[in-house]
């Protein structure tokens, strides 16, 4: 699992911003705590359902858990950047929600793999678990994922330009994630996997509505 990275920010002085800098830092700590709590709850949730059979190393379920963990990890990184640096309050809130929610889902998927006796990484190529899935991988990136150049562009952006870029990138990211979720929903009959994947899809569809509305409001 790729751990999400937080970015350094320039401290703000109370004299300059009336204490908003301190409030933002406290808020960042709160989201960081929520990410950790979400991860722990995700691990716990993944242990609740006993199984008589276990998916194998090359199963649809194992491939989805591994690939979606990597996909989510990038969303967590982007979400934390938005919460820390976005100028628009709604964009900050969306970023924090995505970071904490998807970190919890990472915990659930990693717990599945452990409970199935499988390694976090497998022998299969990315997206091999999904019919024609490997054709969707471009330069090692799964559907919707940002390229290294795009991530660098997001890190360098400031102000409203950052907000609009984040919204556009996360819309693309979620659309790719939903494509992957549909793949596991079509192929899996594991009750816990199907239930969790459907919850993921519902959450990301709601996120997409909020992301698009924010982008429209900001004139993106």
Short mmCIF file of N, CA and C in Angstrom, two decimals, residues 1-76:
data_model
loop_
_atom_site.label_atom_id
_atom_site.label_comp_id
_atom_site.label_asym_id
_atom_site.label_seq_id
_atom_site.Cartn_x
_atom_site.Cartn_y
_atom_site.Cartn_z
N UNK A 1 0.86 -1.20 0.00
CA UNK A 1 0.00 0.00 0.00
C UNK A 1 0.88 1.23 0.00
N UNK A 2 0.55 2.13 -0.84
CA UNK A 2 1.31 3.37 -0.91
C UNK A 2 0.75 4.35 0.09
N UNK A 3 1.56 4.79 1.01
CA UNK A 3 1.08 5.74 2.03
C UNK A 3 0.94 7.10 1.43
N UNK A 4 -0.20 7.78 1.68
CA UNK A 4 -0.37 9.13 1.16
C UNK A 4 0.60 10.10 1.79
N UNK A 5 1.09 11.03 0.96
CA UNK A 5 2.06 12.00 1.46
C UNK A 5 1.38 13.32 1.70
N UNK A 6 1.70 13.96 2.81
CA UNK A 6 1.22 15.31 3.06
C UNK A 6 2.26 16.29 2.58
N UNK A 7 1.85 17.49 2.26
CA UNK A 7 2.74 18.49 1.72
C UNK A 7 3.04 19.54 2.76
N UNK A 8 4.26 20.08 2.69
CA UNK A 8 4.62 21.18 3.58
C UNK A 8 3.85 22.41 3.18
N UNK A 9 3.45 23.20 4.15
CA UNK A 9 2.78 24.47 3.87
C UNK A 9 3.49 25.57 4.61
N UNK A 10 3.41 26.80 4.09
CA UNK A 10 4.06 27.93 4.72
C UNK A 10 3.24 28.39 5.91
N UNK A 11 3.81 28.41 7.11
CA UNK A 11 3.02 28.80 8.29
C UNK A 11 2.49 30.21 8.15
N UNK A 12 1.27 30.43 8.65
CA UNK A 12 0.68 31.76 8.64
C UNK A 12 0.69 32.30 10.05
N UNK A 13 0.90 33.57 10.20
CA UNK A 13 0.97 34.17 11.52
C UNK A 13 -0.37 34.68 11.93
N UNK A 14 -0.72 34.58 13.22
CA UNK A 14 -2.00 35.09 13.68
C UNK A 14 -2.19 36.57 13.37
N UNK A 15 -1.09 37.34 13.43
CA UNK A 15 -1.20 38.77 13.18
C UNK A 15 -1.65 39.04 11.76
N UNK A 16 -1.27 38.17 10.82
CA UNK A 16 -1.57 38.40 9.42
C UNK A 16 -2.96 37.91 9.05
N UNK A 17 -3.45 36.85 9.71
CA UNK A 17 -4.71 36.27 9.26
C UNK A 17 -5.74 36.13 10.36
N UNK A 18 -5.51 36.75 11.50
CA UNK A 18 -6.51 36.70 12.56
C UNK A 18 -6.73 35.32 13.13
N UNK A 19 -5.73 34.45 13.04
CA UNK A 19 -5.85 33.12 13.62
C UNK A 19 -6.33 32.07 12.65
N UNK A 20 -6.61 32.45 11.37
CA UNK A 20 -7.09 31.45 10.43
C UNK A 20 -6.04 30.40 10.14
N UNK A 21 -4.75 30.79 10.16
CA UNK A 21 -3.69 29.81 9.91
C UNK A 21 -3.69 28.72 10.96
N UNK A 22 -3.85 29.12 12.23
CA UNK A 22 -3.90 28.12 13.30
C UNK A 22 -5.11 27.23 13.13
N UNK A 23 -6.26 27.83 12.74
CA UNK A 23 -7.46 27.03 12.53
C UNK A 23 -7.27 26.02 11.42
N UNK A 24 -6.61 26.45 10.34
CA UNK A 24 -6.35 25.54 9.23
C UNK A 24 -5.46 24.39 9.67
N UNK A 25 -4.44 24.70 10.49
CA UNK A 25 -3.55 23.63 10.95
C UNK A 25 -4.30 22.65 11.84
N UNK A 26 -5.15 23.19 12.74
CA UNK A 26 -5.95 22.30 13.57
C UNK A 26 -6.86 21.44 12.70
N UNK A 27 -7.41 22.05 11.64
CA UNK A 27 -8.27 21.30 10.73
C UNK A 27 -7.51 20.20 10.03
N UNK A 28 -6.28 20.48 9.61
CA UNK A 28 -5.46 19.48 8.95
C UNK A 28 -5.16 18.32 9.89
N UNK A 29 -4.88 18.64 11.14
CA UNK A 29 -4.66 17.58 12.13
C UNK A 29 -5.91 16.72 12.27
N UNK A 30 -7.08 17.39 12.29
CA UNK A 30 -8.34 16.64 12.44
C UNK A 30 -8.54 15.69 11.27
N UNK A 31 -8.25 16.15 10.04
CA UNK A 31 -8.40 15.27 8.88
C UNK A 31 -7.37 14.14 8.92
N UNK A 32 -6.14 14.46 9.35
CA UNK A 32 -5.13 13.41 9.47
C UNK A 32 -5.58 12.34 10.46
N UNK A 33 -6.15 12.78 11.58
CA UNK A 33 -6.67 11.82 12.56
C UNK A 33 -7.81 11.01 11.94
N UNK A 34 -8.69 11.68 11.19
CA UNK A 34 -9.80 10.97 10.54
C UNK A 34 -9.30 9.94 9.56
N UNK A 35 -8.22 10.26 8.84
CA UNK A 35 -7.64 9.29 7.90
C UNK A 35 -7.15 8.06 8.64
N UNK A 36 -6.45 8.28 9.77
CA UNK A 36 -5.94 7.15 10.55
C UNK A 36 -7.09 6.34 11.13
N UNK A 37 -8.08 7.02 11.69
CA UNK A 37 -9.24 6.32 12.25
C UNK A 37 -9.97 5.54 11.17
N UNK A 38 -10.11 6.15 9.99
CA UNK A 38 -10.76 5.45 8.89
C UNK A 38 -10.01 4.21 8.49
N UNK A 39 -8.68 4.28 8.49
CA UNK A 39 -7.87 3.12 8.16
C UNK A 39 -8.07 2.01 9.18
N UNK A 40 -8.06 2.37 10.48
CA UNK A 40 -8.25 1.38 11.53
C UNK A 40 -9.64 0.74 11.44
N UNK A 41 -10.67 1.58 11.24
CA UNK A 41 -12.02 1.04 11.12
C UNK A 41 -12.16 0.18 9.88
N UNK A 42 -11.46 0.58 8.82
CA UNK A 42 -11.48 -0.25 7.61
C UNK A 42 -10.89 -1.61 7.86
N UNK A 43 -9.77 -1.66 8.57
CA UNK A 43 -9.17 -2.94 8.92
C UNK A 43 -10.13 -3.77 9.77
N UNK A 44 -10.75 -3.13 10.75
CA UNK A 44 -11.67 -3.85 11.63
C UNK A 44 -12.87 -4.38 10.86
N UNK A 45 -13.43 -3.53 9.98
CA UNK A 45 -14.58 -3.95 9.20
C UNK A 45 -14.29 -5.12 8.30
N UNK A 46 -13.07 -5.17 7.78
CA UNK A 46 -12.70 -6.27 6.91
C UNK A 46 -12.56 -7.59 7.62
N UNK A 47 -12.53 -7.59 8.95
CA UNK A 47 -12.38 -8.82 9.71
C UNK A 47 -13.70 -9.37 10.22
N UNK A 48 -14.79 -8.65 10.01
CA UNK A 48 -16.05 -9.02 10.67
C UNK A 48 -16.76 -10.19 10.02
N UNK A 49 -16.55 -10.42 8.74
CA UNK A 49 -17.32 -11.42 8.03
C UNK A 49 -16.52 -12.71 7.88
N UNK A 50 -16.90 -13.81 8.57
CA UNK A 50 -16.19 -15.08 8.41
C UNK A 50 -16.46 -15.68 7.03
N UNK A 51 -15.50 -16.38 6.48
CA UNK A 51 -15.63 -16.94 5.15
C UNK A 51 -15.32 -18.43 5.16
N UNK A 52 -16.14 -19.20 4.44
CA UNK A 52 -15.87 -20.62 4.29
C UNK A 52 -14.91 -20.87 3.13
N UNK A 53 -14.95 -20.01 2.12
CA UNK A 53 -14.02 -20.11 0.99
C UNK A 53 -13.27 -18.80 0.86
N UNK A 54 -12.11 -18.88 0.26
CA UNK A 54 -11.28 -17.69 0.12
C UNK A 54 -10.90 -17.48 -1.33
N UNK A 55 -10.99 -16.25 -1.83
CA UNK A 55 -10.52 -15.97 -3.19
C UNK A 55 -9.02 -16.28 -3.30
N UNK A 56 -8.63 -16.75 -4.47
CA UNK A 56 -7.23 -17.08 -4.70
C UNK A 56 -6.41 -15.91 -5.16
N UNK A 57 -5.12 -16.16 -5.38
CA UNK A 57 -4.18 -15.09 -5.71
C UNK A 57 -4.51 -14.39 -7.02
N UNK A 58 -5.05 -15.13 -8.00
CA UNK A 58 -5.36 -14.54 -9.29
C UNK A 58 -6.85 -14.25 -9.46
N UNK A 59 -7.58 -14.23 -8.36
CA UNK A 59 -9.02 -14.01 -8.42
C UNK A 59 -9.36 -12.56 -8.76
N UNK A 60 -10.59 -12.38 -9.21
CA UNK A 60 -11.11 -11.02 -9.45
C UNK A 60 -11.03 -10.20 -8.18
N UNK A 61 -11.42 -10.82 -7.05
CA UNK A 61 -11.48 -10.09 -5.78
C UNK A 61 -10.09 -9.62 -5.34
N UNK A 62 -9.10 -10.50 -5.46
CA UNK A 62 -7.74 -10.12 -5.05
C UNK A 62 -7.18 -9.04 -5.97
N UNK A 63 -7.42 -9.19 -7.28
CA UNK A 63 -6.94 -8.17 -8.23
C UNK A 63 -7.56 -6.83 -7.97
N UNK A 64 -8.86 -6.83 -7.71
CA UNK A 64 -9.55 -5.57 -7.43
C UNK A 64 -9.01 -4.93 -6.16
N UNK A 65 -8.85 -5.72 -5.10
CA UNK A 65 -8.36 -5.16 -3.83
C UNK A 65 -6.98 -4.54 -4.00
N UNK A 66 -6.11 -5.21 -4.72
CA UNK A 66 -4.75 -4.68 -4.91
C UNK A 66 -4.75 -3.42 -5.77
N UNK A 67 -5.47 -3.48 -6.89
CA UNK A 67 -5.45 -2.35 -7.81
C UNK A 67 -6.20 -1.15 -7.25
N UNK A 68 -7.33 -1.40 -6.59
CA UNK A 68 -8.09 -0.28 -6.05
C UNK A 68 -7.37 0.35 -4.86
N UNK A 69 -6.57 -0.42 -4.14
CA UNK A 69 -5.75 0.17 -3.08
C UNK A 69 -4.80 1.21 -3.67
N UNK A 70 -4.12 0.86 -4.77
CA UNK A 70 -3.21 1.81 -5.41
C UNK A 70 -3.97 3.00 -5.97
N UNK A 71 -5.12 2.74 -6.56
CA UNK A 71 -5.94 3.81 -7.12
C UNK A 71 -6.40 4.77 -6.01
N UNK A 72 -6.88 4.20 -4.91
CA UNK A 72 -7.32 5.02 -3.78
C UNK A 72 -6.17 5.84 -3.18
N UNK A 73 -4.98 5.24 -3.13
CA UNK A 73 -3.86 5.93 -2.50
C UNK A 73 -3.58 7.27 -3.17
N UNK A 74 -3.70 7.30 -4.49
CA UNK A 74 -3.50 8.57 -5.19
C UNK A 74 -4.61 9.56 -4.85
N UNK A 75 -5.84 9.07 -4.74
CA UNK A 75 -6.95 9.96 -4.37
C UNK A 75 -6.76 10.53 -2.97
N UNK A 76 -6.25 9.71 -2.05
CA UNK A 76 -5.97 10.19 -0.69
C UNK A 76 -4.94 11.32 -0.73
#
